[in-house]
Amino acid sequence: MEAWRWADLAALEAGRATPRGEAAAIDGLWIEGDGPRLVFEDGVFRPGLSNPCEVVVEAITPETAHPLGAATAGTGWRLSLEAERAVTGVQIVHVATGGENHVPGLIELGRDAVASVVETFVGTGWTNRLTTIRLAEGARLMRSVRLLQSSGFVSIREEAEIGQAASLASLFLGAGGASSRIDGELIVTGDGGFAEMGGALLTRGEQRHECAVTVRHAALDGSSRQIWRAVAADRSVASLAARVDVVRGAQKTDGEQSLRGLLLQRTATVNLKPELEIFADDVKCAHGATVGELDARALFYLQSRGIPEGSAKAILTRAFVADAIDRIGEDAVREAFAADAEAWLAAAL
């Protein structure tokens, strides 16, 4: 129950009750690149707007005990790559017009396979997703998710198994008007595996963002990073719970948690909860959590150089979230996410 401590299920129900309307335009959402493109509208695949290439759309039965993840059973998408194959620049746009919609996703990468996937969420209503990830030895996956729904609620569950010397990096940006819940359970099952889950959550108005992520180290020489930044304005709430479990025998584990919150007004709230549970005796795990306001001296310095107050706040806030966004490995994706954060700052400050 602790993982649901800050859950706002009332916002989920309100999103579910949203009447359906017109679909949002998606032309400006694509990021430069010629990879596979898929569009799901209200959870239904739109082949006329898609070019799925290596991605298969099919019925998927989720293998999960997570209550929201289990609700996604039905038609979803699957990316399966054999050993040493590479597919990058996969883009999936989820458009919601109201009500509720559920889509499962499955990513399976063979030995030394490489893939990158970008998912974008727009519209309104309750959008619910489960992504199951299995990485074989040496496989690498870069996954970037941006939450741009204007209203409603987005719930995302990610479950991953990371094999020997495999690498998973999942980065999230919450820069829309909808509330959200991000759940993650990443298990490092192979020696030398790497797991990362983090991002930047930007909230304003009465909005609520929350995430609950657990990384479990079950093999030797694993490493993990959970780097989250939360910016809260007005009366909004951002809540981050990050946990690292190191099982007995998972020696030489290297884990890092960095949770930081920035309050743009004192009426906003940021909750941070880093947690470590370690049963091995030769590991290196560190965590830090801080919440504060913009540095008054830095703000004064910028204003003394002729920069208006709003622009000065934007510069400092942009630098704050850059820690998370800059970890995206692909230039075009990183620039698109930075532009979305910039648009949020322009509206909020």
Coordinates of C-alpha atoms in Angstrom, one line a residue:
M1 CA 0.0 0.0 0.0
E2 CA 3.0 2.3 0.6
A3 CA 3.5 2.6 -3.2
W4 CA 0.0 4.1 -3.5
R5 CA 0.5 6.6 -0.6
W6 CA 0.1 9.7 -2.8
A7 CA -2.2 8.1 -5.4
D8 CA -4.9 10.4 -6.7
L9 CA -7.5 7.9 -7.9
A10 CA -10.2 10.6 -7.9
A11 CA -8.4 12.3 -10.8
L12 CA -8.4 8.9 -12.6
E13 CA -12.1 8.5 -12.2
A14 CA -12.7 12.1 -13.3
G15 CA -10.6 11.4 -16.4
R16 CA -12.6 8.3 -17.1
A17 CA -15.9 10.3 -17.0
T18 CA -14.7 12.9 -19.5
P19 CA -17.0 12.9 -22.6
R20 CA -15.4 12.0 -25.9
G21 CA -14.6 14.9 -28.2
E22 CA -12.5 15.7 -31.2
A23 CA -9.0 14.2 -31.6
A24 CA -6.0 16.5 -31.1
A25 CA -3.8 17.3 -34.1
I26 CA -0.6 15.2 -34.2
D27 CA 1.3 16.6 -37.2
G28 CA 3.6 18.6 -34.9
L29 CA 4.3 15.7 -32.6
W30 CA 6.6 13.7 -34.8
I31 CA 10.3 14.0 -34.1
E32 CA 12.7 14.1 -37.0
G33 CA 13.6 10.6 -38.2
D34 CA 12.4 7.8 -40.5
G35 CA 11.8 5.0 -38.0
P36 CA 8.5 3.2 -37.5
R37 CA 5.5 5.3 -36.6
L38 CA 2.3 4.2 -34.9
V39 CA -0.8 6.1 -33.9
F40 CA -3.4 4.8 -31.3
E41 CA -6.5 6.9 -31.0
D42 CA -8.6 6.1 -27.9
G43 CA -6.6 2.9 -27.7
V44 CA -7.4 1.8 -31.2
F45 CA -4.6 1.4 -33.8
R46 CA -5.0 3.8 -36.7
P47 CA -3.2 2.1 -39.7
G48 CA -4.0 5.0 -42.0
L49 CA -1.8 7.3 -39.9
S50 CA 0.9 4.7 -39.1
N51 CA 3.9 3.1 -40.7
P52 CA 4.7 0.3 -38.2
C53 CA 7.5 -1.5 -40.1
E54 CA 9.1 -3.9 -37.6
V55 CA 6.5 -3.1 -34.9
V56 CA 3.6 -5.6 -34.8
V57 CA 0.1 -4.8 -33.7
E58 CA -1.6 -7.8 -32.1
A59 CA -3.6 -9.1 -29.1
I60 CA -1.5 -9.2 -25.9
T61 CA -2.3 -10.8 -22.6
P62 CA -0.4 -9.0 -19.9
E63 CA 1.5 -11.1 -17.4
T64 CA 1.3 -8.8 -14.4
A65 CA -0.3 -8.6 -11.0
H66 CA -0.4 -4.8 -11.2
P67 CA -4.0 -3.7 -11.0
L68 CA -3.8 -0.9 -13.6
G69 CA -1.4 -2.9 -15.9
A70 CA -3.7 -5.9 -15.9
A71 CA -6.5 -3.7 -17.2
T72 CA -4.6 -3.2 -20.5
A73 CA -5.3 -6.7 -21.9
G74 CA -6.3 -6.4 -25.6
T75 CA -4.8 -5.2 -28.8
G76 CA -1.4 -3.6 -28.3
W77 CA 2.0 -3.4 -30.0
R78 CA 5.1 -5.6 -29.9
L79 CA 8.7 -4.9 -30.9
S80 CA 10.7 -8.1 -31.1
L81 CA 14.3 -8.1 -32.4
E82 CA 16.5 -11.1 -33.0
A83 CA 20.2 -11.1 -31.9
E84 CA 22.3 -8.1 -33.2
R85 CA 19.5 -6.4 -34.9
A86 CA 18.8 -2.7 -34.5
V87 CA 15.7 -0.5 -34.9
T88 CA 15.9 3.0 -33.7
G89 CA 13.6 6.0 -33.9
V90 CA 10.3 4.1 -33.2
Q91 CA 7.6 6.7 -32.4
I92 CA 4.2 5.9 -30.9
V93 CA 1.6 8.7 -30.5
H94 CA -1.3 8.0 -28.2
V95 CA -4.3 10.3 -28.8
A96 CA -7.2 10.3 -26.3
T97 CA -10.5 12.1 -26.9
G98 CA -12.2 11.3 -23.6
G99 CA -13.4 8.3 -21.6
E100 CA -10.9 5.6 -20.9
N101 CA -8.5 3.6 -23.1
H102 CA -6.0 0.9 -22.5
V103 CA -3.1 -0.5 -24.6
P104 CA -0.4 -3.0 -23.7
G105 CA 3.1 -2.9 -25.2
L106 CA 5.8 -5.5 -25.4
I107 CA 9.5 -5.1 -26.2
E108 CA 11.8 -8.1 -26.5
L109 CA 15.4 -7.6 -27.6
G110 CA 17.7 -10.5 -28.4
R111 CA 21.4 -10.7 -27.7
D112 CA 23.2 -7.4 -28.5
A113 CA 20.1 -6.0 -30.2
V114 CA 19.5 -2.2 -30.0
A115 CA 16.3 -0.2 -30.1
S116 CA 15.0 3.3 -29.2
V117 CA 11.3 4.1 -28.7
V118 CA 9.6 7.5 -28.1
E119 CA 6.0 7.6 -26.9
T120 CA 3.9 10.8 -26.8
F121 CA 0.5 11.2 -25.1
V122 CA -1.9 13.9 -26.0
G123 CA -5.6 14.7 -25.6
T124 CA -7.9 14.1 -22.6
G125 CA -9.6 11.3 -20.6
W126 CA -8.0 8.4 -18.8
T127 CA -5.1 6.8 -20.7
N128 CA -3.7 3.6 -19.2
R129 CA -0.6 1.7 -20.5
L130 CA 1.5 -1.3 -19.6
T131 CA 4.9 -1.8 -21.2
T132 CA 6.7 -5.1 -20.6
I133 CA 10.4 -5.2 -21.5
R134 CA 12.7 -8.2 -21.8
L135 CA 16.4 -7.6 -22.6
A136 CA 18.7 -10.5 -23.4
E137 CA 22.5 -10.4 -22.9
G138 CA 24.1 -7.2 -24.2
A139 CA 20.8 -5.7 -25.5
R140 CA 20.3 -1.9 -25.2
L141 CA 17.0 0.0 -25.1
M142 CA 16.5 3.8 -24.9
R143 CA 12.9 4.6 -24.1
S144 CA 11.6 8.2 -23.9
V145 CA 8.1 9.2 -22.8
R146 CA 6.5 12.6 -22.9
L147 CA 3.2 13.3 -21.2
L148 CA 1.5 16.1 -23.0
Q149 CA -2.2 15.4 -22.4
S150 CA -4.0 18.7 -21.8
S151 CA -6.3 17.2 -19.2
G152 CA -7.5 13.9 -17.6
F153 CA -5.2 11.3 -16.2
V154 CA -2.4 9.1 -17.6
S155 CA -1.2 5.9 -15.8
I156 CA 1.9 4.1 -17.1
R157 CA 3.2 0.8 -15.7
E158 CA 6.6 -0.4 -16.9
E159 CA 8.0 -3.9 -16.0
A160 CA 11.4 -4.9 -17.2
E161 CA 13.9 -7.8 -16.9
I162 CA 17.4 -6.8 -17.8
G163 CA 19.8 -9.6 -18.7
Q164 CA 23.6 -9.9 -18.5
A165 CA 25.4 -6.7 -19.6
A166 CA 22.1 -5.3 -21.0
S167 CA 21.1 -1.7 -20.6
L168 CA 17.7 0.0 -20.2
A169 CA 17.2 3.7 -19.9
S170 CA 13.6 5.1 -19.5
L171 CA 13.2 8.8 -19.3
F172 CA 9.9 10.7 -18.7
L173 CA 8.8 14.2 -19.2
G174 CA 5.5 15.4 -17.7
A175 CA 4.8 18.8 -19.4
G176 CA 1.0 18.7 -20.1
G177 CA -2.0 19.6 -18.1
A178 CA -3.2 16.1 -17.1
S179 CA -2.3 14.4 -13.8
S180 CA -0.3 11.2 -14.0
R181 CA 1.0 8.1 -12.2
I182 CA 4.1 6.4 -13.3
D183 CA 4.8 2.9 -11.9
G184 CA 8.0 1.0 -12.6
E185 CA 9.5 -2.3 -11.6
L186 CA 12.9 -3.0 -13.2
I187 CA 14.7 -6.2 -12.3
V188 CA 18.4 -6.6 -13.1
T189 CA 18.6 -10.4 -13.6
G190 CA 22.0 -10.7 -15.4
D191 CA 25.5 -9.9 -14.2
G192 CA 26.6 -6.4 -15.2
G193 CA 23.2 -5.2 -16.2
F194 CA 22.2 -1.5 -16.1
A195 CA 18.8 0.0 -15.3
E196 CA 17.8 3.7 -15.4
M197 CA 14.4 5.3 -14.8
G198 CA 14.0 9.0 -14.3
G199 CA 12.9 12.3 -15.8
A200 CA 11.3 15.7 -15.1
L201 CA 7.7 16.2 -13.9
L202 CA 6.3 19.7 -14.2
T203 CA 3.1 20.6 -12.5
R204 CA 0.9 23.6 -12.1
G205 CA -2.7 24.6 -11.2
E206 CA -4.3 21.7 -9.2
Q207 CA -2.4 19.1 -11.2
R208 CA -0.8 16.0 -9.5
H209 CA 2.1 13.9 -10.8
E210 CA 3.3 10.9 -8.9
C211 CA 5.7 8.1 -9.6
A212 CA 6.6 4.9 -7.7
V213 CA 9.7 3.1 -9.1
T214 CA 11.5 0.0 -7.8
V215 CA 14.8 -1.2 -9.2
R216 CA 15.7 -4.7 -7.9
H217 CA 19.3 -5.9 -8.3
A218 CA 19.4 -9.8 -8.4
A219 CA 22.8 -10.3 -10.0
L220 CA 26.5 -9.3 -9.6
D221 CA 28.0 -6.1 -10.8
G222 CA 24.8 -4.4 -11.6
S223 CA 24.2 -0.6 -11.7
S224 CA 21.2 1.6 -11.7
R225 CA 20.3 5.3 -11.8
Q226 CA 17.1 7.0 -10.7
I227 CA 17.4 10.7 -11.4
W228 CA 14.1 12.6 -11.0
R229 CA 13.4 16.4 -11.0
A230 CA 10.0 17.8 -10.0
V231 CA 8.9 21.4 -10.5
A232 CA 5.6 22.5 -8.8
A233 CA 3.7 25.7 -9.3
D234 CA 0.5 27.1 -7.9
R235 CA -1.3 24.5 -5.7
S236 CA 0.0 21.4 -7.6
V237 CA 1.6 18.3 -6.1
A238 CA 4.5 16.2 -7.4
S239 CA 5.4 13.0 -5.5
L240 CA 8.4 10.8 -6.2
A241 CA 9.0 7.4 -4.5
A242 CA 12.2 5.6 -5.7
R243 CA 13.4 2.4 -4.2
V244 CA 16.4 0.1 -4.7
D245 CA 16.4 -3.5 -3.6
V246 CA 19.7 -5.4 -3.5
V247 CA 19.2 -9.1 -2.9
R248 CA 21.6 -11.3 -1.0
G249 CA 24.6 -12.2 -3.2
A250 CA 24.2 -9.2 -5.6
Q251 CA 27.7 -8.0 -4.8
K252 CA 29.4 -5.0 -6.4
T253 CA 26.0 -3.3 -7.1
D254 CA 26.3 0.4 -7.8
G255 CA 23.0 2.3 -7.3
E256 CA 22.3 6.0 -7.3
Q257 CA 19.1 7.9 -6.5
S258 CA 18.8 11.6 -6.9
L259 CA 15.4 13.2 -6.2
R260 CA 15.1 17.0 -6.3
G261 CA 12.1 19.2 -6.1
L262 CA 11.7 22.9 -6.9
L263 CA 8.8 24.9 -5.6
L264 CA 7.8 27.9 -7.8
Q265 CA 5.3 29.0 -5.1
R266 CA 5.0 28.0 -1.5
T267 CA 1.4 26.8 -2.1
A268 CA 2.8 23.9 -4.1
T269 CA 3.9 20.6 -2.7
V270 CA 6.7 18.2 -3.6
N271 CA 7.0 14.8 -1.8
L272 CA 10.2 12.8 -2.1
K273 CA 10.8 9.4 -0.7
P274 CA 14.1 7.6 -1.6
E275 CA 14.5 4.1 -0.2
L276 CA 17.2 1.5 0.0
E277 CA 16.9 -2.1 1.1
I278 CA 20.2 -4.0 0.9
F279 CA 21.0 -7.6 1.8
A280 CA 24.5 -7.7 0.2
D281 CA 27.6 -6.5 2.0
D282 CA 29.8 -5.3 -0.8
V283 CA 27.7 -2.6 -2.6
K284 CA 27.8 1.1 -3.3
C285 CA 24.4 2.7 -3.1
A286 CA 23.7 6.4 -2.6
H287 CA 20.6 8.5 -2.4
G288 CA 19.8 12.1 -2.0
A289 CA 16.5 14.1 -1.7
T290 CA 16.1 17.9 -1.5
V291 CA 13.3 20.3 -2.0
G292 CA 13.8 24.1 -2.3
E293 CA 13.0 27.3 -4.1
L294 CA 14.9 29.2 -6.8
D295 CA 18.2 30.6 -5.5
A296 CA 17.5 34.2 -4.6
R297 CA 21.1 35.3 -5.1
A298 CA 21.2 33.8 -8.6
L299 CA 17.8 35.4 -9.4
F300 CA 19.1 38.8 -8.2
Y301 CA 22.3 38.4 -10.3
L302 CA 20.4 37.7 -13.5
Q303 CA 18.0 40.6 -12.9
S304 CA 20.9 42.9 -12.2
R305 CA 22.2 42.0 -15.7
G306 CA 18.9 43.4 -17.2
I307 CA 17.1 40.0 -17.5
P308 CA 13.4 40.4 -16.6
E309 CA 12.2 38.4 -13.6
G310 CA 10.2 35.9 -15.6
S311 CA 13.1 35.2 -18.0
A312 CA 15.5 34.8 -15.1
K313 CA 13.2 32.3 -13.4
A314 CA 12.9 30.4 -16.7
I315 CA 16.7 30.2 -17.1
L316 CA 17.2 28.8 -13.6
T317 CA 14.3 26.4 -13.8
R318 CA 15.5 25.2 -17.2
A319 CA 18.9 24.5 -15.7
F320 CA 17.2 22.5 -12.9
V321 CA 15.3 20.1 -15.2
A322 CA 18.2 19.8 -17.6
D323 CA 19.9 17.2 -15.3
A324 CA 17.1 14.8 -16.3
I325 CA 16.4 15.7 -19.9
D326 CA 20.1 15.8 -20.9
R327 CA 20.3 12.1 -20.1
I328 CA 18.3 11.3 -23.3
G329 CA 20.9 9.9 -25.7
E330 CA 19.4 10.9 -29.1
D331 CA 19.9 14.6 -30.1
A332 CA 16.6 15.1 -31.9
V333 CA 14.6 13.5 -29.0
R334 CA 16.4 15.5 -26.4
E335 CA 15.8 18.7 -28.3
A336 CA 12.1 17.9 -28.7
F337 CA 11.7 17.2 -25.0
A338 CA 13.6 20.4 -24.1
A339 CA 11.3 22.4 -26.4
D340 CA 8.3 20.9 -24.6
A341 CA 9.7 21.8 -21.2
E342 CA 10.4 25.3 -22.5
A343 CA 6.8 25.7 -23.6
W344 CA 5.7 24.6 -20.2
L345 CA 8.0 27.2 -18.5
A346 CA 6.7 29.9 -20.9
A347 CA 3.1 29.3 -19.8
A348 CA 3.9 28.8 -16.1
L349 CA 6.2 31.7 -15.4

